[in-house]
N, CA, C and O atoms as a DFTB+ gen file, in Angstrom:
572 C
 N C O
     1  1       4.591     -10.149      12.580
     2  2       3.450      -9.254      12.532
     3  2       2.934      -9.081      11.106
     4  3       1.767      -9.297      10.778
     5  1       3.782      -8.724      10.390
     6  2       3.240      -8.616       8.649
     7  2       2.401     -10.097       8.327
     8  3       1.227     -10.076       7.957
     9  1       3.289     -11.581       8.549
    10  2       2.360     -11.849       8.108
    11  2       1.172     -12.164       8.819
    12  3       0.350     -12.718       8.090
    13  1       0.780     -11.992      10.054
    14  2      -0.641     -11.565      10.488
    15  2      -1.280     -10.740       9.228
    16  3      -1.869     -11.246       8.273
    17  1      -1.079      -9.649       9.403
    18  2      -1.649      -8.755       8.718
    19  2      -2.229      -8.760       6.957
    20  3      -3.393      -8.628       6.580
    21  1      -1.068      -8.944       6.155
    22  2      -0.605      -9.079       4.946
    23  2      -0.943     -10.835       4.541
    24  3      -0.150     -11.773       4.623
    25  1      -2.369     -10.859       4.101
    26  2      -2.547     -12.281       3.773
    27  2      -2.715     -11.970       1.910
    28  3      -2.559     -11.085       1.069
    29  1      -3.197     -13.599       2.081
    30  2      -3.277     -13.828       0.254
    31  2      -4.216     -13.319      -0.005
    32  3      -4.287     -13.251      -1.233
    33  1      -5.594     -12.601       0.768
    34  2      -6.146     -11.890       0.343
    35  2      -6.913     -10.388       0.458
    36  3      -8.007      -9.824       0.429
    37  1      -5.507     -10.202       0.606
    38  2      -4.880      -8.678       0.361
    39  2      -3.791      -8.284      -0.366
    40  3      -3.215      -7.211      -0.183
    41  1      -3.542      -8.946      -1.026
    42  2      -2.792      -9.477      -2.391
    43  2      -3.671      -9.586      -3.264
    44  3      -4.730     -10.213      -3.287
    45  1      -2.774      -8.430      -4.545
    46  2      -3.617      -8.042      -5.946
    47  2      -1.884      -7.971      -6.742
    48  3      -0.810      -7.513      -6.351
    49  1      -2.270      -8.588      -7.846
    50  2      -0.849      -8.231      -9.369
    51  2      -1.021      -8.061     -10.101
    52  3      -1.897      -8.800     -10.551
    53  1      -0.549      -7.117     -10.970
    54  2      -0.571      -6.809     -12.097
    55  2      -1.801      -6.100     -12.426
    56  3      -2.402      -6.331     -13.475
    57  1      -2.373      -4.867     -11.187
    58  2      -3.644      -4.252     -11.563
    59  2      -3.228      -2.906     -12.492
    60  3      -2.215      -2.207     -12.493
    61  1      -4.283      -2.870     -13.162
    62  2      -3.784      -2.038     -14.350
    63  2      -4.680      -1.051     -13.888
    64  3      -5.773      -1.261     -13.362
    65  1      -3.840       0.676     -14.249
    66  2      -4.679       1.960     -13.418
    67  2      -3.858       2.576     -14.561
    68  3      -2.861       2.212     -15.184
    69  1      -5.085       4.214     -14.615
    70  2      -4.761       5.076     -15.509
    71  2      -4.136       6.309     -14.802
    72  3      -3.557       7.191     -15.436
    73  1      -4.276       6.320     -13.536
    74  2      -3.386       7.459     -12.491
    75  2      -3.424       7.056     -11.488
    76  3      -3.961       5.993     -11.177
    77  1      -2.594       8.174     -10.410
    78  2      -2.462       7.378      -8.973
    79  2      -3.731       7.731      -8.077
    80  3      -3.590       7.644      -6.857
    81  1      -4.994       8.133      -8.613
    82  2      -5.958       8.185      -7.626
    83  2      -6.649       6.805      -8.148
    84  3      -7.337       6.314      -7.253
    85  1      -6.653       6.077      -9.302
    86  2      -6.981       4.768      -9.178
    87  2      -6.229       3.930      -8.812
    88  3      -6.614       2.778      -8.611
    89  1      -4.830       4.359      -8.621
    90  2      -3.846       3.105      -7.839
    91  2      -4.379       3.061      -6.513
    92  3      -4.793       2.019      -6.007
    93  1      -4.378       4.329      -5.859
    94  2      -4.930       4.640      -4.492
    95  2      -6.410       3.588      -4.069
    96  3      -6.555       2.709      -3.219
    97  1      -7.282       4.129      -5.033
    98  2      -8.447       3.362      -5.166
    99  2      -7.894       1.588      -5.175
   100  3      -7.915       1.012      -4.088
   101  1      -7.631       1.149      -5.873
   102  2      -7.318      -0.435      -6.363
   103  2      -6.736      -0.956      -5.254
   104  3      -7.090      -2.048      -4.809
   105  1      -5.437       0.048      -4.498
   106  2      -4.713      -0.739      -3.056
   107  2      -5.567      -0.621      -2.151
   108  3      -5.204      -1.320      -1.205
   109  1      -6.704      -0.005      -1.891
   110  2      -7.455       0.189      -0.701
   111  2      -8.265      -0.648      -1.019
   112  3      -8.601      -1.146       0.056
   113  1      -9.120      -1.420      -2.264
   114  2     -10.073      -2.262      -2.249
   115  2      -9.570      -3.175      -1.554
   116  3      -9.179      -2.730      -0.475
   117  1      -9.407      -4.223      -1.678
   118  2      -8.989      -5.147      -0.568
   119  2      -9.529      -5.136       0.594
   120  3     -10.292      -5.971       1.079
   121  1      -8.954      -3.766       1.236
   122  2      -9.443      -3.446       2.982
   123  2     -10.709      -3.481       2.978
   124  3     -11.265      -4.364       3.630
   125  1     -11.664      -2.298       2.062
   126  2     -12.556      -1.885       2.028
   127  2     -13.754      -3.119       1.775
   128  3     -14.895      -3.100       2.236
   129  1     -13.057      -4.345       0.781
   130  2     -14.242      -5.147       0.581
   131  2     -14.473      -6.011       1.901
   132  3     -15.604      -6.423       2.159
   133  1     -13.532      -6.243       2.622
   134  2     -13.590      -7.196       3.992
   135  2     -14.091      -5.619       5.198
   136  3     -14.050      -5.493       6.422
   137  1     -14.300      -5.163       4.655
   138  2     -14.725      -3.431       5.968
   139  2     -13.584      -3.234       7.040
   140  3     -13.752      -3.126       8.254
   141  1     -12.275      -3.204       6.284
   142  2     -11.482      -3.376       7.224
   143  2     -11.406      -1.712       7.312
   144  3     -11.545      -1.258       8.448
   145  1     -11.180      -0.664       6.126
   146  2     -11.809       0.695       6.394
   147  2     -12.786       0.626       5.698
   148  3     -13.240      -0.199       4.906
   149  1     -13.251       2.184       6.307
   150  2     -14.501       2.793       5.766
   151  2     -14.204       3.986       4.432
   152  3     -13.258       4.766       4.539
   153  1     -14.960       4.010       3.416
   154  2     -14.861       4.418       1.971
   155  2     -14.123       6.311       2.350
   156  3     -13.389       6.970       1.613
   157  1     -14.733       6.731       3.843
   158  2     -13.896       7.791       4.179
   159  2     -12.283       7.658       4.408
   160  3     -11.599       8.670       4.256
   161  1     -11.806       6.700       4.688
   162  2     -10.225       6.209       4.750
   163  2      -9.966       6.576       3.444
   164  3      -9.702       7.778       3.448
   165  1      -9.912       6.097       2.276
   166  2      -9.820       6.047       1.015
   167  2      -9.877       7.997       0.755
   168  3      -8.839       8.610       0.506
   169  1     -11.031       8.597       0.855
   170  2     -10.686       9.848       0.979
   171  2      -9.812      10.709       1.554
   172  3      -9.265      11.633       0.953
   173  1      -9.636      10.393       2.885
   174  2      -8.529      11.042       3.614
   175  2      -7.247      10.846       2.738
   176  3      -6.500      11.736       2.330
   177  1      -7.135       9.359       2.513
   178  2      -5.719       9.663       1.993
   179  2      -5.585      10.224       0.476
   180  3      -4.500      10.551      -0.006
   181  1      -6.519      10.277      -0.047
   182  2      -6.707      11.544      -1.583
   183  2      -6.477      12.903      -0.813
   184  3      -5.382      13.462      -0.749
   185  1      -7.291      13.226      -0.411
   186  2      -7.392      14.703       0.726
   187  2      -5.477      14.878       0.686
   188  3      -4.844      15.472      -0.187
   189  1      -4.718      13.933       2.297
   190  2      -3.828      14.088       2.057
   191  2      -2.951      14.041       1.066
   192  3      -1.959      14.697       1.386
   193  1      -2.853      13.573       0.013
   194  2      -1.672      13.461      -1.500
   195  2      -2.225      14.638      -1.459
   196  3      -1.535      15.284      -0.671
   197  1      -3.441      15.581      -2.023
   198  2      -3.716      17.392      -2.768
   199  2      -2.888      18.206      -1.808
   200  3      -2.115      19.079      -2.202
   201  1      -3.118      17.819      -0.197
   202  2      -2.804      18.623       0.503
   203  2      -1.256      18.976       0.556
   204  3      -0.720      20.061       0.333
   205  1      -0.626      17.639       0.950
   206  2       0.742      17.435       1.853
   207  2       1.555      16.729       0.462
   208  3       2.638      16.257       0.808
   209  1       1.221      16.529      -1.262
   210  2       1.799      15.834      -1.873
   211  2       2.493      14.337      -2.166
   212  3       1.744      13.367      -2.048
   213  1       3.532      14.163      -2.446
   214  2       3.861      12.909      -2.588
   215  2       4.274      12.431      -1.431
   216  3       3.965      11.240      -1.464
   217  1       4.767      12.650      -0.476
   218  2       5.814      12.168       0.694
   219  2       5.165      10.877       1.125
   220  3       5.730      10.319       2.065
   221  1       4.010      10.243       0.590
   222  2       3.779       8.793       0.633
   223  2       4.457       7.530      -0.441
   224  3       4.437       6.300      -0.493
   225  1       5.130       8.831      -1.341
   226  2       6.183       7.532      -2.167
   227  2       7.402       7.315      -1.312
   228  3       8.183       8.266      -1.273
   229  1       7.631       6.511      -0.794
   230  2       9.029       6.440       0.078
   231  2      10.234       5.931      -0.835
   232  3      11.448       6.112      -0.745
   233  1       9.608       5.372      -1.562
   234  2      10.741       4.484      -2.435
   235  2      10.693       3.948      -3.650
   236  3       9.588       3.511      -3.972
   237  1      11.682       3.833      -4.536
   238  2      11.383       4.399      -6.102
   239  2      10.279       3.027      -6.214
   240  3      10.577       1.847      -6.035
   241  1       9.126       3.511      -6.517
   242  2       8.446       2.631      -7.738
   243  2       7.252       1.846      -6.389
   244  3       6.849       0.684      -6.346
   245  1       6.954       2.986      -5.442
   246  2       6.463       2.289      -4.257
   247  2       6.149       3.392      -3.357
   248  3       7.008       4.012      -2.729
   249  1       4.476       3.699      -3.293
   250  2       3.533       4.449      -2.271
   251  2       3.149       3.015      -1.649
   252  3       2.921       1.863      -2.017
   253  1       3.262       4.261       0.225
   254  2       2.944       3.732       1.576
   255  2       1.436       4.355       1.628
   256  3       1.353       5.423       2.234
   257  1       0.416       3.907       1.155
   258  2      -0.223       4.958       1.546
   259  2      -1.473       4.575       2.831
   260  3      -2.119       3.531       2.911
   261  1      -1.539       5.674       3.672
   262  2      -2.246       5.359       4.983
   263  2      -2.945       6.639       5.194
   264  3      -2.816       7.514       4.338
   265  1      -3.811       6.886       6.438
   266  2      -4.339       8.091       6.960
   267  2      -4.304       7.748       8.351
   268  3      -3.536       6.974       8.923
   269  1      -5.460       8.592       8.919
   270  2      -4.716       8.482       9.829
   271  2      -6.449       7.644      10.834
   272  3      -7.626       7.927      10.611
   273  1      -5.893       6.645      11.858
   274  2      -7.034       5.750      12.548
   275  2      -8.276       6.280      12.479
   276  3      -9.209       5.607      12.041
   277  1      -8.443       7.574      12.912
   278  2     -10.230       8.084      12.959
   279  2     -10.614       8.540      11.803
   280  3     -11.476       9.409      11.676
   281  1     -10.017       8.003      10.884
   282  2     -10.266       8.554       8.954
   283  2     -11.376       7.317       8.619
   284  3     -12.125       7.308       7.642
   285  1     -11.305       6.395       9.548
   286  2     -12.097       5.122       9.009
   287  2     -11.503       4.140       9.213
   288  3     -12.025       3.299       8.481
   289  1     -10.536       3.589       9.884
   290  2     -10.313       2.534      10.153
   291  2     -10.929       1.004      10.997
   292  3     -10.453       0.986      12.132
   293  1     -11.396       0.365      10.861
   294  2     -12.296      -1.126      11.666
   295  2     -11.241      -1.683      12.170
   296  3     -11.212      -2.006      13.357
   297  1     -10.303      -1.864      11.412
   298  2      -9.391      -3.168      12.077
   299  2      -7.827      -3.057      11.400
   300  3      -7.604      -2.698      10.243
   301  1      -6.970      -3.389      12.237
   302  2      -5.269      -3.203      11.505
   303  2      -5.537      -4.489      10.182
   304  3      -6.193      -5.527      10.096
   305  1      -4.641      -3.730       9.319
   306  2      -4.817      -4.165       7.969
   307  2      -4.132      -3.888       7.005
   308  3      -4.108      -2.660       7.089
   309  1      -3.308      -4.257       5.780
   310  2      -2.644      -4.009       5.346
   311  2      -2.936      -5.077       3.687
   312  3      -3.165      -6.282       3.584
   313  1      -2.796      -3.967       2.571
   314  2      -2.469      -4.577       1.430
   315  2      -2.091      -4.046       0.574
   316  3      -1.962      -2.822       0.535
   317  1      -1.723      -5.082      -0.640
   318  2      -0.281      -4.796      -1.646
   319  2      -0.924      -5.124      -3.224
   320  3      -1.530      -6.186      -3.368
   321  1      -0.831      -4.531      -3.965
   322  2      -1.085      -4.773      -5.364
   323  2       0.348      -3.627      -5.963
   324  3       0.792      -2.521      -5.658
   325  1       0.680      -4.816      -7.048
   326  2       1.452      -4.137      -7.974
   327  2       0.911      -3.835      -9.298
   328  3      -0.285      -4.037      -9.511
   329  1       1.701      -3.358     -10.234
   330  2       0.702      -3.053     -11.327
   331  2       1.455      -3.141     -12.060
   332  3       2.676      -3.046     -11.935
   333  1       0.536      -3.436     -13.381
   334  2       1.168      -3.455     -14.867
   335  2       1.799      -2.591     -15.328
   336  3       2.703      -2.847     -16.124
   337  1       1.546      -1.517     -15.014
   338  2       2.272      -0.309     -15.677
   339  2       2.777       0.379     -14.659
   340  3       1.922       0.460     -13.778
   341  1       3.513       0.777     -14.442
   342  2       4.374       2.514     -13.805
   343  2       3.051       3.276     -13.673
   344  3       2.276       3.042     -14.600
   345  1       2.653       4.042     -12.842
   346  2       1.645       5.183     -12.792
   347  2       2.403       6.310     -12.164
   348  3       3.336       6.093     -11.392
   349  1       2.037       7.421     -12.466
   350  2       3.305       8.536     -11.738
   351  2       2.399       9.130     -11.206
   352  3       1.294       9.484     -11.618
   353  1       3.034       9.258     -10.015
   354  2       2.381      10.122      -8.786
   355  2       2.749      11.748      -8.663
   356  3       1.907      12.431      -8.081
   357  1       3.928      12.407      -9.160
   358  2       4.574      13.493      -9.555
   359  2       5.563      13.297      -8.527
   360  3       5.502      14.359      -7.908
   361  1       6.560      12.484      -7.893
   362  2       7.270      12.393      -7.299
   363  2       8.620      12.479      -8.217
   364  3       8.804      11.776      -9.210
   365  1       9.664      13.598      -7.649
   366  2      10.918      13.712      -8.497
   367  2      11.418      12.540      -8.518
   368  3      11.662      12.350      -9.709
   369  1      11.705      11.683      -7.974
   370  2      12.917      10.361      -7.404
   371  2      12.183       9.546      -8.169
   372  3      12.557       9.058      -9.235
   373  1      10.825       9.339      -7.492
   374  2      10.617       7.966      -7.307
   375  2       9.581       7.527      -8.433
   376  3       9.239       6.384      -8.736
   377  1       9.248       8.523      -8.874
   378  2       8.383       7.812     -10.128
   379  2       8.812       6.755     -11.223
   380  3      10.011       6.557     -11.420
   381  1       8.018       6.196     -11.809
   382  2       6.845       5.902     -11.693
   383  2       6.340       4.762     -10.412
   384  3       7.221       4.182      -9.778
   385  1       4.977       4.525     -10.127
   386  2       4.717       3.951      -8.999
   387  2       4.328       2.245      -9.418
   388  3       3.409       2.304     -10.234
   389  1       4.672       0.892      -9.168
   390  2       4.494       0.331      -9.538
   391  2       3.870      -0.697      -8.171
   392  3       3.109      -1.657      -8.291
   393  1       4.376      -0.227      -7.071
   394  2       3.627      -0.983      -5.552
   395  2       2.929      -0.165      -5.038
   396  3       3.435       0.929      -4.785
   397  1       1.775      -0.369      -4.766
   398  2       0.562       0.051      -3.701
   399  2       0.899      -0.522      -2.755
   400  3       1.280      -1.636      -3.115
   401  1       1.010      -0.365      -1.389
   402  2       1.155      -0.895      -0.094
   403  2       0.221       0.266       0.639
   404  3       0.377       1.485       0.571
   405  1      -0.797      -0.479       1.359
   406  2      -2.274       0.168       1.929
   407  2      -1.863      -0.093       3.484
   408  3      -1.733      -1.306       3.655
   409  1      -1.651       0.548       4.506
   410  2      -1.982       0.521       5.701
   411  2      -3.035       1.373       6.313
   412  3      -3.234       2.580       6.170
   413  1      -3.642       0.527       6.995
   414  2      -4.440       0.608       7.579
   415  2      -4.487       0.072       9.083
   416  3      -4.510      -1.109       9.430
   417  1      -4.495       1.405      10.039
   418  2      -3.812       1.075      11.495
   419  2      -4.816       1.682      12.601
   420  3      -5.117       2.864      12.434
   421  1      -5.376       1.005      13.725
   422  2      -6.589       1.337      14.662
   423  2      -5.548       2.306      15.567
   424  3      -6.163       3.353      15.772
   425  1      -4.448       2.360      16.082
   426  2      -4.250       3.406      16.744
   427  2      -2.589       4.008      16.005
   428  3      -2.359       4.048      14.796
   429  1      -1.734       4.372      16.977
   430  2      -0.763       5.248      16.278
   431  2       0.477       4.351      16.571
   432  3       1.403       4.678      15.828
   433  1       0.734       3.535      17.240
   434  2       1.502       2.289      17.550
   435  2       1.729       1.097      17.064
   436  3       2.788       0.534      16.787
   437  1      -0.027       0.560      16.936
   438  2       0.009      -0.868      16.720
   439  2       0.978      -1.732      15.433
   440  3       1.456      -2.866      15.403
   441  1       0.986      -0.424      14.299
   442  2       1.453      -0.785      12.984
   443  2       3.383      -1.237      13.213
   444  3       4.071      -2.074      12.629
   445  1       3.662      -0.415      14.119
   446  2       5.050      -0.133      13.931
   447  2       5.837      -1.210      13.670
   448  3       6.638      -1.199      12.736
   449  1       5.720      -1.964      14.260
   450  2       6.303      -3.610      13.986
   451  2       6.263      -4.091      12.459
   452  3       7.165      -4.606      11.799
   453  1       5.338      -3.866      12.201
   454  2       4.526      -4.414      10.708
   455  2       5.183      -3.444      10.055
   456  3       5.889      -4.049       9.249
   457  1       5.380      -2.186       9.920
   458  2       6.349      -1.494       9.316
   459  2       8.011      -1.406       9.239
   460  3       8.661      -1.110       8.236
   461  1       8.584      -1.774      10.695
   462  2       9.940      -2.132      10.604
   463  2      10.118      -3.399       9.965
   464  3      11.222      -3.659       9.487
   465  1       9.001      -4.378       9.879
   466  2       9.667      -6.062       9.039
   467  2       9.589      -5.168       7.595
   468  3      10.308      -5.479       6.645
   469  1       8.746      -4.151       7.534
   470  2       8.650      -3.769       5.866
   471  2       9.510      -3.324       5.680
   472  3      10.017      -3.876       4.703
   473  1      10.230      -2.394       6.117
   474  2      11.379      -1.622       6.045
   475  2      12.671      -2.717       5.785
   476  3      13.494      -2.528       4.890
   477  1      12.703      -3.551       6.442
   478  2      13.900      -4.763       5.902
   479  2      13.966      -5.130       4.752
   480  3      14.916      -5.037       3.974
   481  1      12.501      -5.758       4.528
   482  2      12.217      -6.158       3.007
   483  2      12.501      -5.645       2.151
   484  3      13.125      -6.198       1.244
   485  1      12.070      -4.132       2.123
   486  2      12.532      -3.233       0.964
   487  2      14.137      -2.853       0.864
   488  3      14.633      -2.467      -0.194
   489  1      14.669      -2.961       1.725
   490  2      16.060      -2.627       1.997
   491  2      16.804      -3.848       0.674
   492  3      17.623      -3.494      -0.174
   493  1      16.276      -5.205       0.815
   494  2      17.114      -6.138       0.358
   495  2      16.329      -6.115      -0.853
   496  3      15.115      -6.302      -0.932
   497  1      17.385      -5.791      -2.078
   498  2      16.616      -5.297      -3.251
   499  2      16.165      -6.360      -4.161
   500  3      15.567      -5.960      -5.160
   501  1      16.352      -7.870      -4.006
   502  2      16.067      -9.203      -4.417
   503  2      14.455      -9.416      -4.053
   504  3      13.646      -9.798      -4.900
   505  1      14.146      -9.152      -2.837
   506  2      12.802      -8.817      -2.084
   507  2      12.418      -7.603      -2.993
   508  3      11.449      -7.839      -3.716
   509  1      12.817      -6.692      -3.082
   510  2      11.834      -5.710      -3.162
   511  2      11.451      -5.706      -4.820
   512  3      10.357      -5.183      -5.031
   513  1      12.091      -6.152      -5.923
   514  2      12.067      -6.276      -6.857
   515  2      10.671      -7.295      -7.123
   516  3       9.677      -6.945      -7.760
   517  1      10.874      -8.643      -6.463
   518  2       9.983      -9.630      -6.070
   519  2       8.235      -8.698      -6.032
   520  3       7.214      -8.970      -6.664
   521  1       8.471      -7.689      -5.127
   522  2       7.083      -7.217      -4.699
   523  2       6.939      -6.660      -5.296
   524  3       5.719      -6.573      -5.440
   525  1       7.857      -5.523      -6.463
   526  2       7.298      -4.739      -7.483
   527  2       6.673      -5.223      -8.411
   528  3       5.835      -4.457      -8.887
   529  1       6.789      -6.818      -9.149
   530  2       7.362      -7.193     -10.048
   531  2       6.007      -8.535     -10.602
   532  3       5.358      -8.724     -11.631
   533  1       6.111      -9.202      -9.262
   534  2       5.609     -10.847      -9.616
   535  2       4.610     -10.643      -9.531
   536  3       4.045      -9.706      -8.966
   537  1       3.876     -12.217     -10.556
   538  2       2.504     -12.108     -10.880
   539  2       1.989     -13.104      -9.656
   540  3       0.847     -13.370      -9.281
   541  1       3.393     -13.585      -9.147
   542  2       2.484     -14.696      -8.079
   543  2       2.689     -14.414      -6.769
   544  3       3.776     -14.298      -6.203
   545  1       1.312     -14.280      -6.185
   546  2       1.068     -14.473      -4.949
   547  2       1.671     -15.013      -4.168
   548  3       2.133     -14.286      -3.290
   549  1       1.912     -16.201      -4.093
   550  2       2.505     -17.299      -3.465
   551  2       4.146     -16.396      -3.366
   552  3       4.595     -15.793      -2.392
   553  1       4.592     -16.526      -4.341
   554  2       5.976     -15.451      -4.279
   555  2       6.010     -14.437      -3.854
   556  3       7.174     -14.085      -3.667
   557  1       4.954     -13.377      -3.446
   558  2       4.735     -12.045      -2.371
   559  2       4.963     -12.462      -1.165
   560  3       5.788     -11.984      -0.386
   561  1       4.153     -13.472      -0.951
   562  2       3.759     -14.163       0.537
   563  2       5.502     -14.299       1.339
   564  3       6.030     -13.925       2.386
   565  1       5.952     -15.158      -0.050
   566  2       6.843     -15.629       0.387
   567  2       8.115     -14.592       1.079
   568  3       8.753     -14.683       2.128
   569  1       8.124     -13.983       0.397
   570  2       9.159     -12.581       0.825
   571  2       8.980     -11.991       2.336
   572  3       9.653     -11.030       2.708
């Protein structure tokens, strides 16, 4: 299912941001330039971080960030940019943020699959280093 979803171009490295509402911004371009959401998706999930805080960093050095289907979603979708620098989100653990991972999901189900292969990946820390880390594409893919 991921790699349905998760192609080479939705893949971004080494984007350089001055806080996490331009990390936010930078992982959602991708979706947004193919209209996979709508520029209101991108808000919702700002909205949610003021509201509900960090609980979209799941894991050190790595926001999930999503909203929710009627925020703007067109089509299931998913993308990843890492970045040059650490950006801190104010998360105790897990700061600084160095993976954007963008989901983007048409109902409340469809993703789940695409999220349990993610959940493996990150588990095996050879992989997950890989996705924080590399400048090459081809080596994201590959993971």
């Amino acid at each position: 299912m991921i790699k349905k979803i998760l192609t080479e171009d939705f893949i971004r490295t080494k984007v350089s941001c001055s806080d996490w509402k331009e990390a936010i911004h930078e992982g959602i371009l991708p979706l947004l330039e193919k209209s996979y959401v709508e520029k209101s998706y991108e808000e919702a999930i700002l909205r949610n971080f003021e509201k509900h805080g960090t609980y979209m960093v799941i894991a050190p050095g790595m926001v999930l960030s999503h909203a929710r289907p009627e925020d703007g979603v067109n089509k299931l979708g998913m993308s990843l940019i890492n970045l040059e620098e650490g950006v801190p989100f104010g998360h105790d653990l897990h700061d600084p943020v160095y993976l954007v991972i963008t989901l983007a999901t048409t109902d409340n189900t469809i993703h789940l699959e695409a999220l349990k292969e993610l959940m493996g990946i990150l588990m095996d820390t050879e992989k997950y280093e890989t996705l924080l880390h590399s400048k090459d594409k081809e080596e994201i893919l590959a993971v």
